[in-house]
mmCIF file of C-alpha atoms and ligand atoms in Angstrom:
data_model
loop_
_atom_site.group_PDB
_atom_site.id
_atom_site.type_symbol
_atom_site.label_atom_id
_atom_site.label_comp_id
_atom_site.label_asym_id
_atom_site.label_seq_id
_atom_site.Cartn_x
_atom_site.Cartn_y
_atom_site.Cartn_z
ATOM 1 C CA UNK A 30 -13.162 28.247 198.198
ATOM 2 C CA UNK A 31 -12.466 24.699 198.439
ATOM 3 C CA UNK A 32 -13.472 22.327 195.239
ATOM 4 C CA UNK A 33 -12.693 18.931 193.732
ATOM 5 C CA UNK A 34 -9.141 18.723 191.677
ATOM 6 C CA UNK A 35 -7.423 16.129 190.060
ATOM 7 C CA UNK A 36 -3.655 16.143 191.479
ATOM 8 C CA UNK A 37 -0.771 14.183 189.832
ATOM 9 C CA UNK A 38 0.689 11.638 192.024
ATOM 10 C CA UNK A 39 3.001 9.877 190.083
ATOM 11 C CA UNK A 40 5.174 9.968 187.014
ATOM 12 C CA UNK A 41 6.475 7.481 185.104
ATOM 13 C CA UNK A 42 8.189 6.379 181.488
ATOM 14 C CA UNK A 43 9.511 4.324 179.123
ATOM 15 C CA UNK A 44 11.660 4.064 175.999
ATOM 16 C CA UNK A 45 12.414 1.142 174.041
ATOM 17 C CA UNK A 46 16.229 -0.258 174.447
ATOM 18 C CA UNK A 47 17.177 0.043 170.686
ATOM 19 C CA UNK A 48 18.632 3.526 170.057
ATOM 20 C CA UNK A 49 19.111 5.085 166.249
ATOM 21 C CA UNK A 50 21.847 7.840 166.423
ATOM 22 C CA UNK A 51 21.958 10.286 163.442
ATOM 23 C CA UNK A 52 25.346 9.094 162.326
ATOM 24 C CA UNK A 53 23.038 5.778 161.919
ATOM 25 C CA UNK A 54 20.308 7.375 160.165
ATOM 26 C CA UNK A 55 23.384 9.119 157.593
ATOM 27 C CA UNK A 56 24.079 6.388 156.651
ATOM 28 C CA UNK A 57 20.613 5.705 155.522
ATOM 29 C CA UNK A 58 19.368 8.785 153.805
ATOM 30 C CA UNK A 59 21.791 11.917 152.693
ATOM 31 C CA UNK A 60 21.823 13.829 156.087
ATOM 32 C CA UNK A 61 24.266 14.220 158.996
ATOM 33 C CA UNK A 62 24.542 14.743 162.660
ATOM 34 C CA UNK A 63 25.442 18.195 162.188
ATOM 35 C CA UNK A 64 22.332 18.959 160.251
ATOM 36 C CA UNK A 65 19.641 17.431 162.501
ATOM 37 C CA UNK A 66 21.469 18.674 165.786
ATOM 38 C CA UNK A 67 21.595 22.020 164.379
ATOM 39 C CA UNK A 68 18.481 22.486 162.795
ATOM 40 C CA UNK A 69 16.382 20.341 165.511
ATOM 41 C CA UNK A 70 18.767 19.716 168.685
ATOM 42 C CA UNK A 71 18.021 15.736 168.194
ATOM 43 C CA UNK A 72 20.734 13.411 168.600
ATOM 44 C CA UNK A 73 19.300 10.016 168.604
ATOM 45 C CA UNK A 74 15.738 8.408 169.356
ATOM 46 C CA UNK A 75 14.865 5.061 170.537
ATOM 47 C CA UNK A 76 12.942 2.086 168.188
ATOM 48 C CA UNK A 77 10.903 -0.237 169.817
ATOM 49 C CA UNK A 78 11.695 -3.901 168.900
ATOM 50 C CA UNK A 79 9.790 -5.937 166.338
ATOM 51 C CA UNK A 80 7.764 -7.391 168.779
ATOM 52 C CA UNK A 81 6.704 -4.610 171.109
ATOM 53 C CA UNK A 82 3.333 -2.538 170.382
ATOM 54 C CA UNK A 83 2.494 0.559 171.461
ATOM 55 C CA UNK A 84 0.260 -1.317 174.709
ATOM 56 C CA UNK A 85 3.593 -2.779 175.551
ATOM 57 C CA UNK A 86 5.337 0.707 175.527
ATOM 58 C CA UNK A 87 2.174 2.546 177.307
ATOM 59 C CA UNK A 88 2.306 -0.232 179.771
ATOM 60 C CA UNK A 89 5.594 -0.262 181.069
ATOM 61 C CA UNK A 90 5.229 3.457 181.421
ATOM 62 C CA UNK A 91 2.069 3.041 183.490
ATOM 63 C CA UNK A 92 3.444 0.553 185.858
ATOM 64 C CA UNK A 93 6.326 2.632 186.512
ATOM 65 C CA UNK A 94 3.776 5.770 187.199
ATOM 66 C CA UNK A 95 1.959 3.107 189.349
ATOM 67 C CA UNK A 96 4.815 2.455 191.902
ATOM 68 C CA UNK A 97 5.496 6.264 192.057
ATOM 69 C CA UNK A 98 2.809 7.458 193.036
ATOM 70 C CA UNK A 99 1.892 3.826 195.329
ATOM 71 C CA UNK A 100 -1.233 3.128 193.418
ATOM 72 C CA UNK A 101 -2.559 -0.421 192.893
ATOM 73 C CA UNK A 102 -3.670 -1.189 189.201
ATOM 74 C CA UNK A 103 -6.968 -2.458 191.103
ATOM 75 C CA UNK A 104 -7.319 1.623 192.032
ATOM 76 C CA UNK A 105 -7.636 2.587 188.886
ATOM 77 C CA UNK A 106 -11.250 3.254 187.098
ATOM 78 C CA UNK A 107 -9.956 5.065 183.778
ATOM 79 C CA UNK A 108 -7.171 4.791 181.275
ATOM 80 C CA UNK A 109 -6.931 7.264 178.189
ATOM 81 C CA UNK A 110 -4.104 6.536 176.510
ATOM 82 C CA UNK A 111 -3.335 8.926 173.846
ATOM 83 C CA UNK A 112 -1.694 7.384 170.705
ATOM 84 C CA UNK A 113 -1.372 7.899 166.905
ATOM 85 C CA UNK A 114 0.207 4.645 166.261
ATOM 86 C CA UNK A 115 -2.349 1.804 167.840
ATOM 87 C CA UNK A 116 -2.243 -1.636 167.979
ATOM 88 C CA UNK A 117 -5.254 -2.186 165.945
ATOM 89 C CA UNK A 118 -7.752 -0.534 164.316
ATOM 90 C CA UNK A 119 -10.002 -1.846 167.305
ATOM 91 C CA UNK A 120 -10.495 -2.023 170.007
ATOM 92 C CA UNK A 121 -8.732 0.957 171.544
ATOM 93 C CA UNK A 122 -5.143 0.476 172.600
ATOM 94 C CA UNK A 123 -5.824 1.871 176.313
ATOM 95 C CA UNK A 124 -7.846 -1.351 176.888
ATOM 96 C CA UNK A 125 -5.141 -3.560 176.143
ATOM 97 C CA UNK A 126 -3.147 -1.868 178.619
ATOM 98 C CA UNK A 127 -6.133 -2.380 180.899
ATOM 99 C CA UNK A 128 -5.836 -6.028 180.335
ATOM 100 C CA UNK A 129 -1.909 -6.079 180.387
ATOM 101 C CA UNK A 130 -2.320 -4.267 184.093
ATOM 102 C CA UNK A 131 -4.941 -6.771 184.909
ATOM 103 C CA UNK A 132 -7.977 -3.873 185.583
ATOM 104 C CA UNK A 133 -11.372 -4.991 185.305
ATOM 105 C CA UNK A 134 -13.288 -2.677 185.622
ATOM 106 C CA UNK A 135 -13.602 1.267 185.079
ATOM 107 C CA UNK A 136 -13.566 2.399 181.654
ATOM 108 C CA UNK A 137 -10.260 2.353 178.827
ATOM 109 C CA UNK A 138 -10.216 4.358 175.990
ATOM 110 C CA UNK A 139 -7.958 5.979 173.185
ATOM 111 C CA UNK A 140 -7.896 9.852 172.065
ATOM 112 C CA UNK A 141 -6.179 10.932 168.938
ATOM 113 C CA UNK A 142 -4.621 14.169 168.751
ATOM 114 C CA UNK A 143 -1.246 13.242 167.896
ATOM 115 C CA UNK A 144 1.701 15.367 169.335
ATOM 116 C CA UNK A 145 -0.738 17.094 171.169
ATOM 117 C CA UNK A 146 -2.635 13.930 172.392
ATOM 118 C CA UNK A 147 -1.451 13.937 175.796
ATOM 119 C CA UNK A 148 -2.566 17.379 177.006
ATOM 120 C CA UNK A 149 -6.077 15.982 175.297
ATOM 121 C CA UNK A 150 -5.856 13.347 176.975
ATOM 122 C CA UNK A 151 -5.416 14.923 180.325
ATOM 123 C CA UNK A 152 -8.156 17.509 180.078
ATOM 124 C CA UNK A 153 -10.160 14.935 179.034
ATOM 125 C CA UNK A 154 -9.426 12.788 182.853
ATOM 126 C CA UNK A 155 -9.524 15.951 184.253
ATOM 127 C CA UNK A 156 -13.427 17.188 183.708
ATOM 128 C CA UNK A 157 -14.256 13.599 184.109
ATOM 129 C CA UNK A 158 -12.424 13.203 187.342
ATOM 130 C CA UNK A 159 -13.808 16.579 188.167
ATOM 131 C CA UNK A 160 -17.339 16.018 187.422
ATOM 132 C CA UNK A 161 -17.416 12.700 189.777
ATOM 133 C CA UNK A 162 -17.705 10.590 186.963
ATOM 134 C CA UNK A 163 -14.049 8.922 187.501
ATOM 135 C CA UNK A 164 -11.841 8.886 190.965
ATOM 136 C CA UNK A 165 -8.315 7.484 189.955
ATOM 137 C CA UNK A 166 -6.711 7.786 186.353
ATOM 138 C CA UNK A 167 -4.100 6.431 184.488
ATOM 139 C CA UNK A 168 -3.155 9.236 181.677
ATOM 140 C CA UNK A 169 -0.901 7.878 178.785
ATOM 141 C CA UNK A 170 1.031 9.052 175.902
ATOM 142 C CA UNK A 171 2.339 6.453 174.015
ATOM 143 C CA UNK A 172 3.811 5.979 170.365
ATOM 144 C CA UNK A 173 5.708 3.599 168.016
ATOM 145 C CA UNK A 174 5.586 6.473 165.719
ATOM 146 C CA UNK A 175 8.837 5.097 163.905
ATOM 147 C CA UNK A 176 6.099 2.335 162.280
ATOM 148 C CA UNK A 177 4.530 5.408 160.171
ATOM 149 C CA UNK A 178 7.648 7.020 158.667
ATOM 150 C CA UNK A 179 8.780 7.083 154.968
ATOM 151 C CA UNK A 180 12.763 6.124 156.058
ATOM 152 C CA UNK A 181 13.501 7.053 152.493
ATOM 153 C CA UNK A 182 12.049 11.214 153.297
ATOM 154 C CA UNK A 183 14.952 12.734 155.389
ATOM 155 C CA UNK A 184 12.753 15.504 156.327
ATOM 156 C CA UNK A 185 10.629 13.446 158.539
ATOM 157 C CA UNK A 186 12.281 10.012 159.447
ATOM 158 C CA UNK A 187 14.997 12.030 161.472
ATOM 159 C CA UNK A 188 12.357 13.392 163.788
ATOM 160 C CA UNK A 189 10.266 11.053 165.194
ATOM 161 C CA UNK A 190 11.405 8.193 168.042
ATOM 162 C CA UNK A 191 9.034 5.526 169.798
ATOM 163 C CA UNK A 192 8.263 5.687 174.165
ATOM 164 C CA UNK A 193 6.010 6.331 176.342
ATOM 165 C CA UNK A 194 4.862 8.012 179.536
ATOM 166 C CA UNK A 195 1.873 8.925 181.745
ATOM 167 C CA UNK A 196 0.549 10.353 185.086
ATOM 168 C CA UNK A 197 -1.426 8.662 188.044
ATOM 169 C CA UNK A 198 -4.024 11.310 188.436
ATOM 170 C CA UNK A 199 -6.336 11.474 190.874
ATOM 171 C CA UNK A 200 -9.209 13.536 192.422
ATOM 172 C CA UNK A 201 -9.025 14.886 195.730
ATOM 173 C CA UNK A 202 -12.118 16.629 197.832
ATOM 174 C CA UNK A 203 -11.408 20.237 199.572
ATOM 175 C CA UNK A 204 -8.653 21.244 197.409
ATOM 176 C CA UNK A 205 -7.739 25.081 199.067
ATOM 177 C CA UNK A 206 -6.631 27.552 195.804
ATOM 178 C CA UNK A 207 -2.937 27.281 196.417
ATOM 179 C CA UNK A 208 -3.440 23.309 196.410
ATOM 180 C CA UNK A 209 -1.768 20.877 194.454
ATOM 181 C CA UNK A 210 -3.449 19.920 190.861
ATOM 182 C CA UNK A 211 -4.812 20.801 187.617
ATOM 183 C CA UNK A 212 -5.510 24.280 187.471
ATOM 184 C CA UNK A 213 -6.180 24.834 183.851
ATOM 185 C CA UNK A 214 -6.438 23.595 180.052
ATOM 186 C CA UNK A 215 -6.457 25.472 176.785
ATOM 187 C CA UNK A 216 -6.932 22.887 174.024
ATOM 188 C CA UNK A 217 -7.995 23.640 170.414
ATOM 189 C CA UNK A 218 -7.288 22.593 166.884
ATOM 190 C CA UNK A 219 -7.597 23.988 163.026
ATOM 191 C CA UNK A 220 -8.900 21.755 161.030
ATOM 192 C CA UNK A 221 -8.135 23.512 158.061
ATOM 193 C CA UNK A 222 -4.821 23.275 158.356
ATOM 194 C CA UNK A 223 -4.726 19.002 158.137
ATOM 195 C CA UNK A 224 -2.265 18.570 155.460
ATOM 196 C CA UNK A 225 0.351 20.539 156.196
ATOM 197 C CA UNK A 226 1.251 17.218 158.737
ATOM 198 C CA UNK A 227 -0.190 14.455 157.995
ATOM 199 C CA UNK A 228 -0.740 10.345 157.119
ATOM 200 C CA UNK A 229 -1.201 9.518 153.360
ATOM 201 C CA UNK A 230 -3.318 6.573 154.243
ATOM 202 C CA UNK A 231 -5.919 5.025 156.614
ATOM 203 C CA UNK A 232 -8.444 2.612 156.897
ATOM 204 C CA UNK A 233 -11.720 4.492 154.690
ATOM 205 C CA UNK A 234 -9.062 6.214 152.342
ATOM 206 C CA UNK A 235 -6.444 4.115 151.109
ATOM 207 C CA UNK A 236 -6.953 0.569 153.123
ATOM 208 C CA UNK A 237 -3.437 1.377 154.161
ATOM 209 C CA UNK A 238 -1.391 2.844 157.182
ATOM 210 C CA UNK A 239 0.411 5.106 155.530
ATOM 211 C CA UNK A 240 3.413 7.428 156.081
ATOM 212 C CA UNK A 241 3.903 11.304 158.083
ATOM 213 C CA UNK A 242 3.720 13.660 155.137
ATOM 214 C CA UNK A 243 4.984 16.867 156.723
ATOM 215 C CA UNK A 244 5.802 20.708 155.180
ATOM 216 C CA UNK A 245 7.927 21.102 158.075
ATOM 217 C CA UNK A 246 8.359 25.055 157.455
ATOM 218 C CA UNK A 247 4.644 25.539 157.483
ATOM 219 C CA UNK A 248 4.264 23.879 161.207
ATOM 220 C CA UNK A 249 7.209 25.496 162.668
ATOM 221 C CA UNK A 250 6.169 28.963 161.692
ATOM 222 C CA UNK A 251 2.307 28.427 162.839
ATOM 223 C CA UNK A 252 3.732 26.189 166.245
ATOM 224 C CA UNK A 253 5.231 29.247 168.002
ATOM 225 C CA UNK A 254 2.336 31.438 167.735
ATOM 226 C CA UNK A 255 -0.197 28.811 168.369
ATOM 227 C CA UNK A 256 1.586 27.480 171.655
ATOM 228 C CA UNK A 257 1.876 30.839 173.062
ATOM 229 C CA UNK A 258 -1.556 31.837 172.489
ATOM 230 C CA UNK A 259 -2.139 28.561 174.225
ATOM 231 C CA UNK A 260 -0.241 29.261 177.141
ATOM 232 C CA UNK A 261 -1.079 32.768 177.585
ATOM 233 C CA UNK A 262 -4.753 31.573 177.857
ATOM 234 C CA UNK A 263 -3.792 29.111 180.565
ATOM 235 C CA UNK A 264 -2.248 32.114 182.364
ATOM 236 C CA UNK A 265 -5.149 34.906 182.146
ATOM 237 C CA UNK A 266 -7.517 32.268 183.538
ATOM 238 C CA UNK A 267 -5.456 31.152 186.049
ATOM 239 C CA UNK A 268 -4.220 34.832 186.823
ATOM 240 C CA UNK A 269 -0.400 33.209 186.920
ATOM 241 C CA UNK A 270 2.599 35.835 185.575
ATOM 242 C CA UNK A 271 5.205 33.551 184.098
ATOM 243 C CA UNK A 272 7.519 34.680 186.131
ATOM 244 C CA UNK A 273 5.628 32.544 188.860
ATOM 245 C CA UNK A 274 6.292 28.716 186.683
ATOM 246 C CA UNK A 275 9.002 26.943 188.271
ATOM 247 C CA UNK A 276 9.271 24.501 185.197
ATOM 248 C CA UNK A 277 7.996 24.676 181.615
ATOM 249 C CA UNK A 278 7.545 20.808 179.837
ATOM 250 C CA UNK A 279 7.131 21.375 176.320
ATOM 251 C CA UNK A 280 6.228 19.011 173.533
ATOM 252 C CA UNK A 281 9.783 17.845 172.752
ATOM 253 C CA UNK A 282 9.918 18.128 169.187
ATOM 254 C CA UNK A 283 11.901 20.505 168.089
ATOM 255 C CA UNK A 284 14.606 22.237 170.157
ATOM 256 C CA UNK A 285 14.760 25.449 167.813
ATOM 257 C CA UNK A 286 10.734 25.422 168.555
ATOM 258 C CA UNK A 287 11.183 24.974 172.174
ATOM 259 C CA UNK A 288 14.002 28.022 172.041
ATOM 260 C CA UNK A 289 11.419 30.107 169.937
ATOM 261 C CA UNK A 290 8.536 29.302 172.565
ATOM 262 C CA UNK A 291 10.721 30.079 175.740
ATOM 263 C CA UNK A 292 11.981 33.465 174.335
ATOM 264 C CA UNK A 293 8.785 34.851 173.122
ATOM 265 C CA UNK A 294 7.285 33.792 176.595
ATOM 266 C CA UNK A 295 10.508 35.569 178.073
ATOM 267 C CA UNK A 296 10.877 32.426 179.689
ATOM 268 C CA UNK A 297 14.295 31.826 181.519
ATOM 269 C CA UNK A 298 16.283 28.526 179.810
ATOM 270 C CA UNK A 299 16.941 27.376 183.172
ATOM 271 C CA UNK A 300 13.187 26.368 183.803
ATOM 272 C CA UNK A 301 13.062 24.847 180.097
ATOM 273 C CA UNK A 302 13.004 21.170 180.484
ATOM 274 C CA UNK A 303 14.365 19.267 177.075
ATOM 275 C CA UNK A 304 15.142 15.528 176.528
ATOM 276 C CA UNK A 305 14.556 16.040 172.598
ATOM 277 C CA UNK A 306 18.211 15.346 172.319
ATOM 278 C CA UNK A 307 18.046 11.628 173.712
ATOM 279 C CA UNK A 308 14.963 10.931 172.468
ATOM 280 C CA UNK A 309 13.680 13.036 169.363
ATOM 281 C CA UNK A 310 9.643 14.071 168.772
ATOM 282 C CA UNK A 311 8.138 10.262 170.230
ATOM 283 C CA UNK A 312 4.699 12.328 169.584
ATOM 284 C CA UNK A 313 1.871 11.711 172.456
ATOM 285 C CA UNK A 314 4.537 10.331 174.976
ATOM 286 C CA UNK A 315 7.042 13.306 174.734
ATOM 287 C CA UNK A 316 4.995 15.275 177.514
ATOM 288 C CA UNK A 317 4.704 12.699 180.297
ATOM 289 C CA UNK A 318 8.837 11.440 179.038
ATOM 290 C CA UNK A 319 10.259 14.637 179.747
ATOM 291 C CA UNK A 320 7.629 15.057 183.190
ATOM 292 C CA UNK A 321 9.280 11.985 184.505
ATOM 293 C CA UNK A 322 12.782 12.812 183.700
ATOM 294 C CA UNK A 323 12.632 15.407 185.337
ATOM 295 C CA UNK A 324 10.700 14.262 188.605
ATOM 296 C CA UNK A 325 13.037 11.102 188.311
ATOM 297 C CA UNK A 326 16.284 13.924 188.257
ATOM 298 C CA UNK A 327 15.116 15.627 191.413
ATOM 299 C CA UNK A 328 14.675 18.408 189.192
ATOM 300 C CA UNK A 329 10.286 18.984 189.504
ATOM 301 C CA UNK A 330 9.390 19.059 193.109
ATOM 302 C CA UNK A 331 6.567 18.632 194.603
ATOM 303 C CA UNK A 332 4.183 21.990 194.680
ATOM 304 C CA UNK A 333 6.329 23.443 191.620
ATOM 305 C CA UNK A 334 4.368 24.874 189.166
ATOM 306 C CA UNK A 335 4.043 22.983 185.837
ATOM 307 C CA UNK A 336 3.632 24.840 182.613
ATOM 308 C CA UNK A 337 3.330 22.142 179.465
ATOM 309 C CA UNK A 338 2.290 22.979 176.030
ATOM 310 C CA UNK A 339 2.080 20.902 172.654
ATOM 311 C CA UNK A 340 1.557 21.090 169.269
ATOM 312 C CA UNK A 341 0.793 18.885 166.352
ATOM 313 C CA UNK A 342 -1.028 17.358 162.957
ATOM 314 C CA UNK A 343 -4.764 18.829 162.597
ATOM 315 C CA UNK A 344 -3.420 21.365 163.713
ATOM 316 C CA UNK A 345 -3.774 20.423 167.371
ATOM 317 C CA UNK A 346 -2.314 22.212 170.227
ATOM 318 C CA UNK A 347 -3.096 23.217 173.825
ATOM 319 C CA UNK A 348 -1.236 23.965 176.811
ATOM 320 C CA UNK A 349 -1.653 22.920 180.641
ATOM 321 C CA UNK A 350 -0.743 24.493 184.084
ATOM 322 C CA UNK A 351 -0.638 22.458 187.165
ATOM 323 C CA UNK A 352 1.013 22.453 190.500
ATOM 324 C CA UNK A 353 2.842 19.207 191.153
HETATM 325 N N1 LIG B 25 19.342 16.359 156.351
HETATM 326 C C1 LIG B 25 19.899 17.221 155.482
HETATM 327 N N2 LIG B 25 19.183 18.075 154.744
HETATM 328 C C2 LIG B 25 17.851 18.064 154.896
HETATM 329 C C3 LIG B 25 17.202 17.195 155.800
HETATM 330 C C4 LIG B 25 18.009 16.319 156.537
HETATM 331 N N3 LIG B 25 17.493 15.446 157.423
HETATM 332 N N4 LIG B 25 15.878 17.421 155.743
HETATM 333 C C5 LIG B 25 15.685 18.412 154.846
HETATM 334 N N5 LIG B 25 16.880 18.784 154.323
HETATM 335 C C6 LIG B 25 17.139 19.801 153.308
HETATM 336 C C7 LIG B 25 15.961 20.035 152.409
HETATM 337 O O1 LIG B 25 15.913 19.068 151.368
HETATM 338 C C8 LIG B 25 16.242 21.412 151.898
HETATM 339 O O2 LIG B 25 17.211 21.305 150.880
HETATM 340 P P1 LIG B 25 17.112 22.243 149.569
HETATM 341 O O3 LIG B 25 17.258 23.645 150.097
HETATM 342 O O4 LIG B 25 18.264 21.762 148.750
HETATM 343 O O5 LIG B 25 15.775 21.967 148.989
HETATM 344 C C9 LIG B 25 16.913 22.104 153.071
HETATM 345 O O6 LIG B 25 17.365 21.058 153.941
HETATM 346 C C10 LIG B 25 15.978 23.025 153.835
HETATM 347 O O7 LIG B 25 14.740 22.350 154.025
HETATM 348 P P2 LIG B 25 13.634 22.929 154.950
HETATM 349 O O8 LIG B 25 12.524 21.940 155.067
HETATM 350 O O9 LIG B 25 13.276 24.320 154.507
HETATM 351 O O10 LIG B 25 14.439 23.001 156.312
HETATM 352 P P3 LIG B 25 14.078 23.735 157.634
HETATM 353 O O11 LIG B 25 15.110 24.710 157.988
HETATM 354 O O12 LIG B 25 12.650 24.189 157.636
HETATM 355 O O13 LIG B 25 14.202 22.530 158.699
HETATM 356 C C11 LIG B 25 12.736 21.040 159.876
HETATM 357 C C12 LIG B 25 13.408 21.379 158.545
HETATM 358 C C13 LIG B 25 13.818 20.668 160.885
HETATM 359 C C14 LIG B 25 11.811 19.867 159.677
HETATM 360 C C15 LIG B 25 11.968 22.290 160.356
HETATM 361 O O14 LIG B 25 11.124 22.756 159.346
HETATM 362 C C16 LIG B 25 11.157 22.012 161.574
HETATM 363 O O15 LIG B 25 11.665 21.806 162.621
HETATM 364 N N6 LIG B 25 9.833 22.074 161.451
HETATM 365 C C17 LIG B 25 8.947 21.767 162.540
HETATM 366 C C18 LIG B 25 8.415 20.453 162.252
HETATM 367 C C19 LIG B 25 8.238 19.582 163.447
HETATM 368 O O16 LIG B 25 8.909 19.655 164.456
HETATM 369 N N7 LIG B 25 7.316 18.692 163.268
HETATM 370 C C20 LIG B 25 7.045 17.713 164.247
HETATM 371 C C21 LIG B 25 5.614 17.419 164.318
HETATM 372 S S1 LIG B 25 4.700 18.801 164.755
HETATM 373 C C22 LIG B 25 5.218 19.171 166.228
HETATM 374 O O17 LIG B 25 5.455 18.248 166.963
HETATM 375 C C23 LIG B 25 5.377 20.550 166.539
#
């Protein structure tokens, strides 16, 4: 049966020039690279300069999605940028991006599910691209996450890095069952779980922006089990074994998380993709960072099968299978 799908047709990325290696960051707070390579497979992240915001980030990473998949900026009729770290408190960050790219019309806005924000954010284009409402997207994950950390609480401020990265998505009529596209989403959160990660502050609490407050033990234990349940909900819909995914695109924030995900999925590490090491957790943009690596490498071709997952602060987590 034919139907209407949103296919990816371009990838792109983009992380700020200024790197922080751990021996940098030992020298700041008692830690070392062995630690944080060992216990989280992170050797450095990027920091995005002084004057760069996270529009500036989201929309170097959508220009470079632009020219691969040959899209004008005039094509496009949505942006949803997902981002933790905005410019402002208003208006949303995605329009800024719309302004930056020159777009007039269509519609911009932000979604806020923080490491998880960019599968969101795609489900979200998705049913609206889906539904008719939308033809041509831009989907974004972008961060200066660095902005929120406590660089004084070495069991946060060696995680996180600032980029960005996004898809060109967009929907295509008579789409056969074998087709390219989205073929399914699994997104859910646990509100009840909100302060185990965290910001102490925000505009109607504390006025303030406020630093990640994390009990880091507490989210990896609950992250395995939630992003498998995730992704073995994407797979009974979609009646896919995992032996059929050519490449799995985790949330990069943790490699020991990654390694705990991949084994209880009995997924082989050769189909693992992992940039965490050059770029730590960078939150909403990790997805669509380590997509574009990897399209960029020659690694994801196109009609491979895509398996992504995330999770993050709410909880939040959710997992996505499409074929490139
Ligand atoms: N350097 C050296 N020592 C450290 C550091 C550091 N950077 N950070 C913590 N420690 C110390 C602690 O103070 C503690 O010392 P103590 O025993 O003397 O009290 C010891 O190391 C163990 O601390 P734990 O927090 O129990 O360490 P753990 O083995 O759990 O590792 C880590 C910490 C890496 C944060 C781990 O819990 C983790 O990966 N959690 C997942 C969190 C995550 O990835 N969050 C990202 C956002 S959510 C998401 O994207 C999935």
């Amino acid at each position: 049966m034919s139907q209407r799908r949103s296919v990816v047709l371009g990838t792109g990325g983009y992380l700020p020039e200024r790197v922080l290696t751990n021996e940098d960051l030992a020298r700041m707070v008692e830690t070392s690279d062995e630690w944080i390579a060992a216990r989280t497979g992170i050797r450095q992240r990027h920091i995005a300069a002084e004057d760069q915001l996270t529009s500036d980030l989201a929309t170097r990473a959508a220009e470079s999605a632009l020219a691969a998949a040959g899209v004008e900026p005039s094509a496009i009729d949505l942006i949803i940028l997902a981002t933790t770290t905005p410019d402002r408190t208003f208006p949303a960050t995605a329009t800024a991006v719309q302004a930056k790219l020159g777009i007039a019309g269509g519609a911009a806005f932000d979604v806020q599910a923080v490491c998880s924000g960019f599968l969101f954010a795609l489900a979200t284009a998705d049913s609206m691209l889906r539904t008719g409402l939308f033809d041509t997207a831009l989907v974004l994950g972008a961060e200066t996450f660095t902005r929120i950390l406590d660089w004084s609480d070495r069991g946060t401020c060696v995680l996180f890095g600032d980029g960005a990265g996004g898809v060109v998505l967009q929907a295509q009529e008579d789409v056969q069952a074998g087709d390219r596209g989205i073929l399914a989403h699994h997104i859910r959160t646990d509100g009840t779980k909100g302060d185990l990660l965290h910001v102490d502050g925000g505009v109607s609490s504390t006025g303030t922006i406020g630093h990640v407050r994390m009990q880091g033990n507490q989210v990896f234990r609950h992250a395995v089990t939630n992003i498998s349940s995730a992704v073995e909900a994407v797979l009974g819909e979609t009646g896919v074994g995992i032996e059929e995914v050519d490449w799995f695109v985790p949330h990069q924030a943790n490699q020991r998380i990654l390694d705990g995900v991949a084994k209880r999925l009995k997924l082989k590490e050769s189909k693992v993709i992992s940039t965490v090491a050059g770029h730590g957790n960078t939150s909403a943009a990790s997805i669509p960072l380590a997509l574009w690596t990897a399209v960029s490498d020659g690694r994801i071709k196109p009609g491979d099968l895509v398996l992504s997952e995330a999770m993050g602060g709410g909880f939040s987590w959710g997992a996505t299978l499409l074929r490139l």
